[in-house]
Tab-separated table of C-alpha atoms in Angstrom:
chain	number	residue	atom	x	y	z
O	22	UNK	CA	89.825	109.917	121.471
O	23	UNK	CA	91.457	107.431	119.245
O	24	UNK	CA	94.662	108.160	118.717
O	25	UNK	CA	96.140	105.545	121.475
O	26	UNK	CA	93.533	102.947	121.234
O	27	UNK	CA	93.868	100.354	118.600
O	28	UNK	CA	91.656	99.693	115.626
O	29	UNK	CA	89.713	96.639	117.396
O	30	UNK	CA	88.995	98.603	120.306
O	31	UNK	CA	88.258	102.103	118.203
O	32	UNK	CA	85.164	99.436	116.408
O	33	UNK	CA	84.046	98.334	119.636
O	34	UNK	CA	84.070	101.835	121.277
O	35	UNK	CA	82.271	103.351	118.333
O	36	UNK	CA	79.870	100.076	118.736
O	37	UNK	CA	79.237	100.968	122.394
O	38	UNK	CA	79.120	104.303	121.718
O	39	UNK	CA	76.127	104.041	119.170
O	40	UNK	CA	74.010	101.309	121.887
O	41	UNK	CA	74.201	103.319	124.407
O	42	UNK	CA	73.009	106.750	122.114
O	43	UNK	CA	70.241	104.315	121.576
O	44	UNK	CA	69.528	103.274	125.218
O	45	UNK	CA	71.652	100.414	125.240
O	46	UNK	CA	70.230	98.428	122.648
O	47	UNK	CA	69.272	98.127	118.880
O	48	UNK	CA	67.321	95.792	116.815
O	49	UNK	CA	68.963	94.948	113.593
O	50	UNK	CA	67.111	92.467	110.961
O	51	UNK	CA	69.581	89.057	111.070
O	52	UNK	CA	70.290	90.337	107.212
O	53	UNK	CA	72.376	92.777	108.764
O	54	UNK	CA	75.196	90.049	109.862
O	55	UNK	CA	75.617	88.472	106.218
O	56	UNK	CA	78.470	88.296	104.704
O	57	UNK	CA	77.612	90.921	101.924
O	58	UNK	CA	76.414	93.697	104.268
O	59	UNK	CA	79.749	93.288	106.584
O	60	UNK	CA	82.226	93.299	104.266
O	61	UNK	CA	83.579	93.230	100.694
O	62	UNK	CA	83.677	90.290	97.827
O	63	UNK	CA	87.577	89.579	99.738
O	64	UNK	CA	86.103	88.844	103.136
O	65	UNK	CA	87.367	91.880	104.679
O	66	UNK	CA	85.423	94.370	106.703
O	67	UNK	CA	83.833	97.214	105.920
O	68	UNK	CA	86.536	99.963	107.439
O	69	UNK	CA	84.564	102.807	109.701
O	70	UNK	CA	84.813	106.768	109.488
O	71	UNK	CA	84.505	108.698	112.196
O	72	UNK	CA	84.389	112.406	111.320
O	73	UNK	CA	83.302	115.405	113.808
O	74	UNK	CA	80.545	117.822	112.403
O	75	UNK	CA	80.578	121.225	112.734
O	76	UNK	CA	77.400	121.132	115.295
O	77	UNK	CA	79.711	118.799	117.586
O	78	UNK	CA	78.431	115.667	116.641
O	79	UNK	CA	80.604	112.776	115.413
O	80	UNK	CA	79.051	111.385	112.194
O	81	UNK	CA	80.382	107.307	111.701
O	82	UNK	CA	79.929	105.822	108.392
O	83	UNK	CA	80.788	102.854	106.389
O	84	UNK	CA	83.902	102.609	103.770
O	85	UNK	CA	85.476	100.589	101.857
O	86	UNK	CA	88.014	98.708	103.503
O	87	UNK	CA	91.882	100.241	102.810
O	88	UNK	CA	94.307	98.010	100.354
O	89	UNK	CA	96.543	98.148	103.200
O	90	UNK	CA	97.756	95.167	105.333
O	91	UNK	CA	97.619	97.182	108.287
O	92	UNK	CA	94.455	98.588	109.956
O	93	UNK	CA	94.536	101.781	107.478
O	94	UNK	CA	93.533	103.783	110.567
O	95	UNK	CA	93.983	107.944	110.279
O	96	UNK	CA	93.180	110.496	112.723
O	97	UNK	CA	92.800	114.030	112.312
C-alpha cells in the first residue's frame, strides 16, 4: 500500500485507517486542531511515518515536515 496513491490520499487512508481500528470514531480535545499541535512555526504540516513492526503491525507517527517543496513522501 502506498506506493501509487498520493500523499493526500496516503493521510486520509492512514486517518481512516486509525477510526475504524477505533470503531469508527475518536474523541480528540478541540486543542488537538490548533495551529501548534498540526504543524510547525511555517504553517506546514506535521509530515506522517508509517513504518511496519516486526509483530505485523504498522506503527504511524508524527515528523517534522521535509524542507522539500514536494510531498517528501518515501516508501520502503
Amino acid at each position: 500500500m502506498g506506493a501509487n496513491l498520493s500523499p493526500a490520499d496516503m493521510s486520509h487512508a492512514m486517518l481512516v485507517a486509525v477510526l475504524m481500528h477505533h470503531g469508527g470514531s475518536l474523541d480528540l480535545p478541540a486543542t488537538a486542531f490548533e495551529p501548534d499541535a498540526l504543524g510547525g512555526p511555517d504553517g506546514a504540516f506535521h509530515a506522517v511515518g508509517m513504518e511496519p513492526q516486526p509483530d505485523g503491525t504498522v506503527r504511524i507517527t508524527v515528523h517534522p515536515r521535509p524542507d522539500v517543496d514536494q510531498a517528501g513522501m518515501t516508501t520502503y
